[in-house]
PDB file of C-alpha atoms in Angstrom:
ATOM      1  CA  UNK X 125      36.086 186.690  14.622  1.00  0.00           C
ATOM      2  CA  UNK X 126      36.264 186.320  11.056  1.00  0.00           C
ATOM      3  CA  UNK X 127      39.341 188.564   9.421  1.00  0.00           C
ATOM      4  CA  UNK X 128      40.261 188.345   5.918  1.00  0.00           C
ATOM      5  CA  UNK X 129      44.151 189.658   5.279  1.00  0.00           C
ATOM      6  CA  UNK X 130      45.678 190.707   2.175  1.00  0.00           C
ATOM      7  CA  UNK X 131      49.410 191.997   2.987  1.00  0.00           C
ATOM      8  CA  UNK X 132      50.017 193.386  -0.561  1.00  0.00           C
ATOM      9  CA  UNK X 133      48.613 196.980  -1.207  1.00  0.00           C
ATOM     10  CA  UNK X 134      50.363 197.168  -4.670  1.00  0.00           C
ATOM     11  CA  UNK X 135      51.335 194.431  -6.584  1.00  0.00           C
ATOM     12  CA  UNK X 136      53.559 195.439  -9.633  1.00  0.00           C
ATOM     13  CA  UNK X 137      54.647 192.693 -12.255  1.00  0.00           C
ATOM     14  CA  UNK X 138      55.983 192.482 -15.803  1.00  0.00           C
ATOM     15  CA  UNK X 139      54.027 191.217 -18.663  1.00  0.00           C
ATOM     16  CA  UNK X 140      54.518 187.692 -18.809  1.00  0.00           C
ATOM     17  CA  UNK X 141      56.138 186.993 -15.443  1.00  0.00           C
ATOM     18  CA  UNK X 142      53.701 185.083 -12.573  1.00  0.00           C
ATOM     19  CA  UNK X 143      51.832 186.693 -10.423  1.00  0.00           C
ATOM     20  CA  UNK X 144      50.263 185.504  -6.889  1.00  0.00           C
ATOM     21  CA  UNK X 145      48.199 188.156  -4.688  1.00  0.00           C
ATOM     22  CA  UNK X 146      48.397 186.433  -1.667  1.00  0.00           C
ATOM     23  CA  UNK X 147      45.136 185.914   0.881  1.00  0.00           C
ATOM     24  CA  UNK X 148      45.075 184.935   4.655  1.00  0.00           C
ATOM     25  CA  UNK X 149      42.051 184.484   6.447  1.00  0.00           C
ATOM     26  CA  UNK X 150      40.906 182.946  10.197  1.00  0.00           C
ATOM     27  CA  UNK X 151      37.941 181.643  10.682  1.00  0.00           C
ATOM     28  CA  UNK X 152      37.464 178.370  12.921  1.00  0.00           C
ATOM     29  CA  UNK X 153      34.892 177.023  10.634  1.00  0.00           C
ATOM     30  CA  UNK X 154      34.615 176.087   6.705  1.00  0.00           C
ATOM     31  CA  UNK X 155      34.709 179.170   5.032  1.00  0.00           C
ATOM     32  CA  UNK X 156      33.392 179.671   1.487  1.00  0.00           C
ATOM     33  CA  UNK X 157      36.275 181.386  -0.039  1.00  0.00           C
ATOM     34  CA  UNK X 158      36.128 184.084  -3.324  1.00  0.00           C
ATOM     35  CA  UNK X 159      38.004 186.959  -5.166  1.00  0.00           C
ATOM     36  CA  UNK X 160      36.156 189.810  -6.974  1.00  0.00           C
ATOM     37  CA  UNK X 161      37.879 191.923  -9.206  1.00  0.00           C
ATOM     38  CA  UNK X 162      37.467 195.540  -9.670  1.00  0.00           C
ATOM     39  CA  UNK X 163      39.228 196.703 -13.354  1.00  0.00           C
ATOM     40  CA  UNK X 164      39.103 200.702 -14.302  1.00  0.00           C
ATOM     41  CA  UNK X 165      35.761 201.976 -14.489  1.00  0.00           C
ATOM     42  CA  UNK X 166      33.621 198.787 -14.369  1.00  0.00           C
ATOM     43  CA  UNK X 167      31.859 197.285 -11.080  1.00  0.00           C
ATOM     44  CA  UNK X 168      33.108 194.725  -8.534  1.00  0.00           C
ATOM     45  CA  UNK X 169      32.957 191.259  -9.920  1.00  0.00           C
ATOM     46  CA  UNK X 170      32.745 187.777  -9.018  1.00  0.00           C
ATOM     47  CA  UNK X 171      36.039 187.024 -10.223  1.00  0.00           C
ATOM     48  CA  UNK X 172      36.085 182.685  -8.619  1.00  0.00           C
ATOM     49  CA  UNK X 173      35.109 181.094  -6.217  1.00  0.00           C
ATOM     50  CA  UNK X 174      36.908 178.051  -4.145  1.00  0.00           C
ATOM     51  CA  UNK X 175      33.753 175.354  -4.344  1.00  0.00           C
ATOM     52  CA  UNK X 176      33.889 175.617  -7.927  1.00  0.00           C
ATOM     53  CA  UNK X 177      37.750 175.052  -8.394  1.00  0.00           C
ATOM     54  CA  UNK X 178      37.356 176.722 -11.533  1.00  0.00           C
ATOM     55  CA  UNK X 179      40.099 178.837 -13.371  1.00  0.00           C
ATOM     56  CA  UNK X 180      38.933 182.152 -14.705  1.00  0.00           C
ATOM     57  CA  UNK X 181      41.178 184.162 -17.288  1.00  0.00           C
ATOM     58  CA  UNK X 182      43.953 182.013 -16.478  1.00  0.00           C
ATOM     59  CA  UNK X 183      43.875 182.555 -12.712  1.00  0.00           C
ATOM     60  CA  UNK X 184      43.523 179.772 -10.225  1.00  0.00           C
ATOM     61  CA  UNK X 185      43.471 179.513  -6.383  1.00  0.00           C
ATOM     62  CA  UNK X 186      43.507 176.958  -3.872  1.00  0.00           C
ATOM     63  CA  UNK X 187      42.099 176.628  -0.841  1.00  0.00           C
ATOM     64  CA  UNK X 188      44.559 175.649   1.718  1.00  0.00           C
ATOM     65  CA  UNK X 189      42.930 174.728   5.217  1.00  0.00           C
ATOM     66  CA  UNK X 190      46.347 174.136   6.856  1.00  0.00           C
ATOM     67  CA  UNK X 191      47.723 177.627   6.233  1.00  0.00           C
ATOM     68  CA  UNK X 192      44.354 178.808   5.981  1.00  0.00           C
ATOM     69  CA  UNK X 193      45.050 180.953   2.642  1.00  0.00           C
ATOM     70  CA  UNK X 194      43.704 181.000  -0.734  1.00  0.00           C
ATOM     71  CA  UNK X 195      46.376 182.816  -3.002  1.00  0.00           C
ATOM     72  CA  UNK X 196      45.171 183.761  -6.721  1.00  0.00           C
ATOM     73  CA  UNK X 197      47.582 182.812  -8.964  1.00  0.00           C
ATOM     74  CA  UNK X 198      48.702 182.962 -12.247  1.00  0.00           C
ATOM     75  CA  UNK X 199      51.357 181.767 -14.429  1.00  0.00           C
ATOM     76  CA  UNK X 200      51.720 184.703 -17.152  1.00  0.00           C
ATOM     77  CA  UNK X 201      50.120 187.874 -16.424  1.00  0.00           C
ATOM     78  CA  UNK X 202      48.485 190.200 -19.136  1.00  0.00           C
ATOM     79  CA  UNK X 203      48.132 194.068 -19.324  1.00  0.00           C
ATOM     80  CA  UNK X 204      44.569 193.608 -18.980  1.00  0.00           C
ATOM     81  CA  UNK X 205      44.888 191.620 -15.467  1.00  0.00           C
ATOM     82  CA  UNK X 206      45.661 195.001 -14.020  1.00  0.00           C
ATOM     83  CA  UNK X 207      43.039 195.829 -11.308  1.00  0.00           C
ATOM     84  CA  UNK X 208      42.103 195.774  -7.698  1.00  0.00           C
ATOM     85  CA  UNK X 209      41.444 192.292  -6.818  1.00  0.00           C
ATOM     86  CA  UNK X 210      39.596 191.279  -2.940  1.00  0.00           C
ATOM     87  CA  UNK X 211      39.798 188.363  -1.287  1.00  0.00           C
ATOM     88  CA  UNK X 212      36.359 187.835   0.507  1.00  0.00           C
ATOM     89  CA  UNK X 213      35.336 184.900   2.761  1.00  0.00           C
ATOM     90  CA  UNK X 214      31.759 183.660   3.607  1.00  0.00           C
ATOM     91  CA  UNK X 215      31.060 181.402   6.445  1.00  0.00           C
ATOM     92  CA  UNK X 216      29.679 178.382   5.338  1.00  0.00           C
ATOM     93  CA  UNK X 217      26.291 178.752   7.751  1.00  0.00           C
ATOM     94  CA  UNK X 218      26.326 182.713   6.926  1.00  0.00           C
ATOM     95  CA  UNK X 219      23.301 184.643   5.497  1.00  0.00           C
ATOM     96  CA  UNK X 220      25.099 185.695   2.624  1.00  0.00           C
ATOM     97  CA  UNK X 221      27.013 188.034   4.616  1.00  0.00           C
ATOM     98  CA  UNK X 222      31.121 188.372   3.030  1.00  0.00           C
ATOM     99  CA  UNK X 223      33.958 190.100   4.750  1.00  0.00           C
ATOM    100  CA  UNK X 224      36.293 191.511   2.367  1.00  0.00           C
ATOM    101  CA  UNK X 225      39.927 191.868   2.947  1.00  0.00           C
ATOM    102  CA  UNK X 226      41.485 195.682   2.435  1.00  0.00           C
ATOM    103  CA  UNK X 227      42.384 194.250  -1.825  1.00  0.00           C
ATOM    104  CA  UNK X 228      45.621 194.763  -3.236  1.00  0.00           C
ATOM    105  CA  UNK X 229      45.896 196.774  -6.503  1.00  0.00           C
ATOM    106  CA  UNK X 230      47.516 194.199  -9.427  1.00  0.00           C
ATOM    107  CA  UNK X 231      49.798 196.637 -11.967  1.00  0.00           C
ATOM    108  CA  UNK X 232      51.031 194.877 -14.931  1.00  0.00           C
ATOM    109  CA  UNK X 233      54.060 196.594 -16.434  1.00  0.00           C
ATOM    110  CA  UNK X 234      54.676 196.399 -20.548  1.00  0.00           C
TER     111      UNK X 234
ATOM    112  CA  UNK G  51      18.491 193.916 -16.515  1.00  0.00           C
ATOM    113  CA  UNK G  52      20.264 197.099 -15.877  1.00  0.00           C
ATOM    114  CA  UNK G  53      21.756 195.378 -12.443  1.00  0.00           C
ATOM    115  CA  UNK G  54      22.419 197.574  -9.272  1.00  0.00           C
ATOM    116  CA  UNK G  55      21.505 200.792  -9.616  1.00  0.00           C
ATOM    117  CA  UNK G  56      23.493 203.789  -7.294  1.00  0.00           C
ATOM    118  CA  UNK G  57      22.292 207.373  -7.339  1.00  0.00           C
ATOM    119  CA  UNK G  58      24.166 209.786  -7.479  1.00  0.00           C
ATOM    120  CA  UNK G  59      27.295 208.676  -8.993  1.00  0.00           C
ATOM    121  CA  UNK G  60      29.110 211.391  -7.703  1.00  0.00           C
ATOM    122  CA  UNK G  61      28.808 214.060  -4.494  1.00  0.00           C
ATOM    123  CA  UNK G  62      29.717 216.992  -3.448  1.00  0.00           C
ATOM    124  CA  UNK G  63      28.810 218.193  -0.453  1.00  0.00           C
ATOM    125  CA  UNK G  64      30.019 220.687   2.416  1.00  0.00           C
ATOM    126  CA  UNK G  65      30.261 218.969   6.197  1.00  0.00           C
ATOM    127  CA  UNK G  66      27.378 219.005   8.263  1.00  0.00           C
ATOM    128  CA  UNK G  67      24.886 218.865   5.237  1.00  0.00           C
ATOM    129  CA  UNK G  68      22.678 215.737   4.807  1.00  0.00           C
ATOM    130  CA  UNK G  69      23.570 213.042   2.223  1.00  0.00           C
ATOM    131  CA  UNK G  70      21.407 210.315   0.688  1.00  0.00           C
ATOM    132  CA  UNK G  71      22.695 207.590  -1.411  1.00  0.00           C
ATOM    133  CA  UNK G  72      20.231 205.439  -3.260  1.00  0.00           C
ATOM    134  CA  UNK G  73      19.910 201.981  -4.440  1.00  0.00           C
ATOM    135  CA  UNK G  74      17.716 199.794  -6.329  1.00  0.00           C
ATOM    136  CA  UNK G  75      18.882 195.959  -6.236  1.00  0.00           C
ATOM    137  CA  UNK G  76      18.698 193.543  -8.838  1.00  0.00           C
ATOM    138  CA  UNK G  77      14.623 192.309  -9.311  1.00  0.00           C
ATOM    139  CA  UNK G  78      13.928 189.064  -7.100  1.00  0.00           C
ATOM    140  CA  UNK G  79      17.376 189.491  -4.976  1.00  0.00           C
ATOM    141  CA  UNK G  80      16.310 189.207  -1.475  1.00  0.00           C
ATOM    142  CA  UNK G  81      19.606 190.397  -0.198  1.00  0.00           C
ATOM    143  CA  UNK G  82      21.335 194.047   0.088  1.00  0.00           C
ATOM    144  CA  UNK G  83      24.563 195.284   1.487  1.00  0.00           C
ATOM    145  CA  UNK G  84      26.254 198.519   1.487  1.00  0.00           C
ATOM    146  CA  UNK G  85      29.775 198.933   2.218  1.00  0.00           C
ATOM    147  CA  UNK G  86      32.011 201.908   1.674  1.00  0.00           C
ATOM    148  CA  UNK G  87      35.539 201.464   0.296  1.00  0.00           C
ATOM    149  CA  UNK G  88      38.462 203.500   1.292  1.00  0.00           C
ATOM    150  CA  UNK G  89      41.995 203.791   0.277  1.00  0.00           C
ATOM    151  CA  UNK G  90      42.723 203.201   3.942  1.00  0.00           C
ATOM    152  CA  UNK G  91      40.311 200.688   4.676  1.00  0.00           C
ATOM    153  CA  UNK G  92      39.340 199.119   1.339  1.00  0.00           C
ATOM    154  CA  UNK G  93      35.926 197.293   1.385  1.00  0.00           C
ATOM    155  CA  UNK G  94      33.712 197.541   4.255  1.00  0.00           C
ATOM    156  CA  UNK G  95      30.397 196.265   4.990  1.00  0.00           C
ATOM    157  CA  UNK G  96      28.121 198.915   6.589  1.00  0.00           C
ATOM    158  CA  UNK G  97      24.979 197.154   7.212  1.00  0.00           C
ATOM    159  CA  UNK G  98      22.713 194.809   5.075  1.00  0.00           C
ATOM    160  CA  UNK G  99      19.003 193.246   4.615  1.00  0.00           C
ATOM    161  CA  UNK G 100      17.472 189.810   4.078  1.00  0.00           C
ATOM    162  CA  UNK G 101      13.795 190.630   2.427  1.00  0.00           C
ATOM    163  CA  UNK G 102      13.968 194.278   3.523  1.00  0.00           C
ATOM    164  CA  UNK G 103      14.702 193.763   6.950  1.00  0.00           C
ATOM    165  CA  UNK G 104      18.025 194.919   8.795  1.00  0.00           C
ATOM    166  CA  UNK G 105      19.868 192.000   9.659  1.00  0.00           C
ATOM    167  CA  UNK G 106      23.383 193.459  10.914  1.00  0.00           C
ATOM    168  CA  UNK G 107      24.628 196.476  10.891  1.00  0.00           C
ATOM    169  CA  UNK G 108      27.576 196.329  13.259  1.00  0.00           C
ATOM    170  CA  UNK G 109      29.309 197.921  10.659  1.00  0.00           C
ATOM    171  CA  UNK G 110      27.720 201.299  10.410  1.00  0.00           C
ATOM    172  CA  UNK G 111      30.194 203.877  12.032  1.00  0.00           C
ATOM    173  CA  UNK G 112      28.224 205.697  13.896  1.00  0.00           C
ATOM    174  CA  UNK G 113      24.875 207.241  14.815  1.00  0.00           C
ATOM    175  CA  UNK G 114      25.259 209.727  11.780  1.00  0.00           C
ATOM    176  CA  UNK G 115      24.519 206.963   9.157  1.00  0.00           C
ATOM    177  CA  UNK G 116      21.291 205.332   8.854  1.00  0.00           C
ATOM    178  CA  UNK G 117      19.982 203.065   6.210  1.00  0.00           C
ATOM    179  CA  UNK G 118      16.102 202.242   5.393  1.00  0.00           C
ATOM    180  CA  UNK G 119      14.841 199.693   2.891  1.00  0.00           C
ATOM    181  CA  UNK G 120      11.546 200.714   2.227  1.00  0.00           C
ATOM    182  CA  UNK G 121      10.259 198.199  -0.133  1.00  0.00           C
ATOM    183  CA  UNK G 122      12.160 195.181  -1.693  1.00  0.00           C
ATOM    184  CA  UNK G 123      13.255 197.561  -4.750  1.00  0.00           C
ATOM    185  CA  UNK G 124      14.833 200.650  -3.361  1.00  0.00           C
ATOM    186  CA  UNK G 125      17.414 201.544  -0.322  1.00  0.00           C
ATOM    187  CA  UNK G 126      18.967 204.063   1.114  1.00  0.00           C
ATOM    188  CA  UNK G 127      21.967 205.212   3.155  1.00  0.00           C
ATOM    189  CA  UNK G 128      21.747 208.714   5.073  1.00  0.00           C
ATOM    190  CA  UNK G 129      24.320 210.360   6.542  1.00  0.00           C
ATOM    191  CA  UNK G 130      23.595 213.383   8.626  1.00  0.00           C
ATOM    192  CA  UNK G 131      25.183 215.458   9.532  1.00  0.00           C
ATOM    193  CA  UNK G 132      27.832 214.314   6.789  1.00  0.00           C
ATOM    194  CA  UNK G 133      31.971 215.238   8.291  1.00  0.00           C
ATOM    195  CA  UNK G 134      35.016 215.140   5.860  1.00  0.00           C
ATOM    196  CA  UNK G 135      36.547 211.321   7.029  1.00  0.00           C
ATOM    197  CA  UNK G 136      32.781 210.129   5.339  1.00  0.00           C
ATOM    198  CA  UNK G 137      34.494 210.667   1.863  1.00  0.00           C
ATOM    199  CA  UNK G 138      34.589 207.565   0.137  1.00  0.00           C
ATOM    200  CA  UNK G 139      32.682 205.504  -2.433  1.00  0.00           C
ATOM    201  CA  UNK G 140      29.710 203.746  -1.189  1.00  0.00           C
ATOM    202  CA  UNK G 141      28.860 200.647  -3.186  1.00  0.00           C
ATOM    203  CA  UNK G 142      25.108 198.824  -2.672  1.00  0.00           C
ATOM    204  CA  UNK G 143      25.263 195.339  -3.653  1.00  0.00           C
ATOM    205  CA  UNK G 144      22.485 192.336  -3.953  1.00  0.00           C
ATOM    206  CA  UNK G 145      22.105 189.076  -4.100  1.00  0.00           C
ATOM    207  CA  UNK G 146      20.300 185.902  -4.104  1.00  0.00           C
ATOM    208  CA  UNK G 147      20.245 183.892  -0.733  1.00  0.00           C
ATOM    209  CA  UNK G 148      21.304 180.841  -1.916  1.00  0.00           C
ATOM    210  CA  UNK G 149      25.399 179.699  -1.048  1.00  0.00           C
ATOM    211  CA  UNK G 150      27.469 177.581  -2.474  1.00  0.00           C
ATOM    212  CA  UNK G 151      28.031 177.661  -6.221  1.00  0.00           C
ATOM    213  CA  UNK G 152      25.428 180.048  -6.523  1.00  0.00           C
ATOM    214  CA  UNK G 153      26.193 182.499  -4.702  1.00  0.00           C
ATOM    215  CA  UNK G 154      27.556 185.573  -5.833  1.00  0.00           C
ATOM    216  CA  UNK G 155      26.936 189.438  -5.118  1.00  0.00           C
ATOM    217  CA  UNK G 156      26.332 192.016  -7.983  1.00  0.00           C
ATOM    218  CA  UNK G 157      27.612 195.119  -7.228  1.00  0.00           C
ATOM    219  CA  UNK G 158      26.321 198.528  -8.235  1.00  0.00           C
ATOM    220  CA  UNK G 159      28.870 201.838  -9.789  1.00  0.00           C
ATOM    221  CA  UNK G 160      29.147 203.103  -6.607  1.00  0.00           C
ATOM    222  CA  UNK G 161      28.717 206.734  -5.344  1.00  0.00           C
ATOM    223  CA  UNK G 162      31.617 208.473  -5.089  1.00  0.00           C
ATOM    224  CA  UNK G 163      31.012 210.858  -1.877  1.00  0.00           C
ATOM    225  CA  UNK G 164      33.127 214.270  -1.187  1.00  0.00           C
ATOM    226  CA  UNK G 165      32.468 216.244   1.908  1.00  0.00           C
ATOM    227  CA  UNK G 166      34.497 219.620   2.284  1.00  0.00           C
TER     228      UNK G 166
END
C-alpha cells in the first residue's frame, strides 16, 4: 500500500537558519511526488511538484528513489514560510487520486 | 473563477443531527475529492469522482457518511446521524484528469464542522 510519512508535527526555526521538513513515502512503483502548502487563512496549495524540478519561494526538493524521500528544503527561511506544509504522492498510473501524509506545521521564529 | 466553493464555512451542530456539506468544483474539472483534516490525522481522503461517478471511497469512515454528485457542478457530503469524533474541517477539492506537469488539485476553504 501506498503510505506517505512525515515524522515532524512541528517544525520550529529561526529566521534565516535552513529548514528541511522531511518526507518518506513507499510505494513499489514511480510515484509522482508534491507538497501543498496551507498558510493562515488561505486554501491548500500546490506548493511543487518533483517532475517539474522547479524551486518555488526558494524551496527545493529532490526526489530520492533510493531512500525513497523527497525532503523540502530551504536554505534561509522567512517569517512568511510559516505554514502547514503536506507531502502528497500520486502513483504514476493513478486517476488523479493523492495520499497525503499527516503535514508538519513550519514556525519561523523572529 | 471564484475556484472551489464549500458551504457552510462553519458548523455547529448537536450529535445525532444531520449535516450536509456542499461543494461546487472548479467549471470543466472532471475530478472531486473530499477529505477531512484532523489535528490527529491531518489530511484524509474520504471518497472522490471521475465525471460524477464514485470511483473510491475506501476512505469514508463509516456508514454514517455518504456523498452524492448530482451533476458535474455540485457535491455533497452527508453525515447522519453526525457524533462528536466527526469534528473536523472537510475540504472538497477538483481537478483536471490530466498527470504529470499538469496536474494539480484546487482546493476549496473548507467547512469547519463542530458536533456537541
Amino acid at each position: 500500500a501506498q503510505r506517505v510519512t512525515q515524522p515532524e508535527k512541528l517544525l520550529s526555526v529561526f529566521k534565516g537558519a535552513p529548514v528541511e521538513l522531511k518526507c518518506n513515502y513507499s510505494y513499489s512503483g514511480s510515484p509522482e511526488l508534491f507538497w501543498y502548502v496551507q498558510y493562515s487563512r488561505q486554501r491548500l496549495q500546490l506548493l511543487l511538484r518533483h517532475i517539474s524540478r522547479e524551486s518555488i519561494k526558494g524551496f527545493t526538493a529532490d526526489l530520492n528513489k533510493g531512500e525513497t524521500s523527497f525532503h523540502l528544503k530551504k536554505p534561509f527561511a522567512q517569517e512568511e514560510d510559516s505554514a502547514m506544509y503536506y507531502c502528497a504522492l500520486m502513483r504514476n498510473s493513478s486517476a488523479s487520486k493523492i495520499i497525503f501524509g499527516s503535514g508538519t506545521r513550519l514556525s519561523i521564529r523572529p | 473563477d471564484a475556484g472551489v466553493i464549500q458551504s457552510p464555512r462553519h458548523e455547529v451542530t448537536e450529535m445525532g443531527q444531520e449535516v450536509t456539506l456542499r461543494c461546487k468544483p472548479i467549471s470543466g474539472h472532471d475530478y472531486l475529492f473530499w477529505y477531512r483534516q484532523t489535528m490527529m490525522r491531518g489530511l484524509e481522503l474520504l471518497i472522490y469522482f471521475n465525471n460524477n461517478v464514485p470511483i473510491d471511497d475506501s476512505g469514508m469512515p463509516e456508514d454514517r457518511f455518504s456523498a452524492k454528485m448530482p451533476n458535474a457542478s455540485f457535491s455533497t457530503l452527508k453525515i447522519q446521524p453526525s457524533e462528536p469524533r466527526d469534528s473536523a474541517v472537510y475540504f472538497c477539492a477538483s481537478s483536471l484528469g490530466t498527470q504529470g506537469t499538469l496536474y494539480e488539485q484546487y482546493f476549496g476553504p473548507g467547512t469547519r464542522l463542530t458536533v456537541t
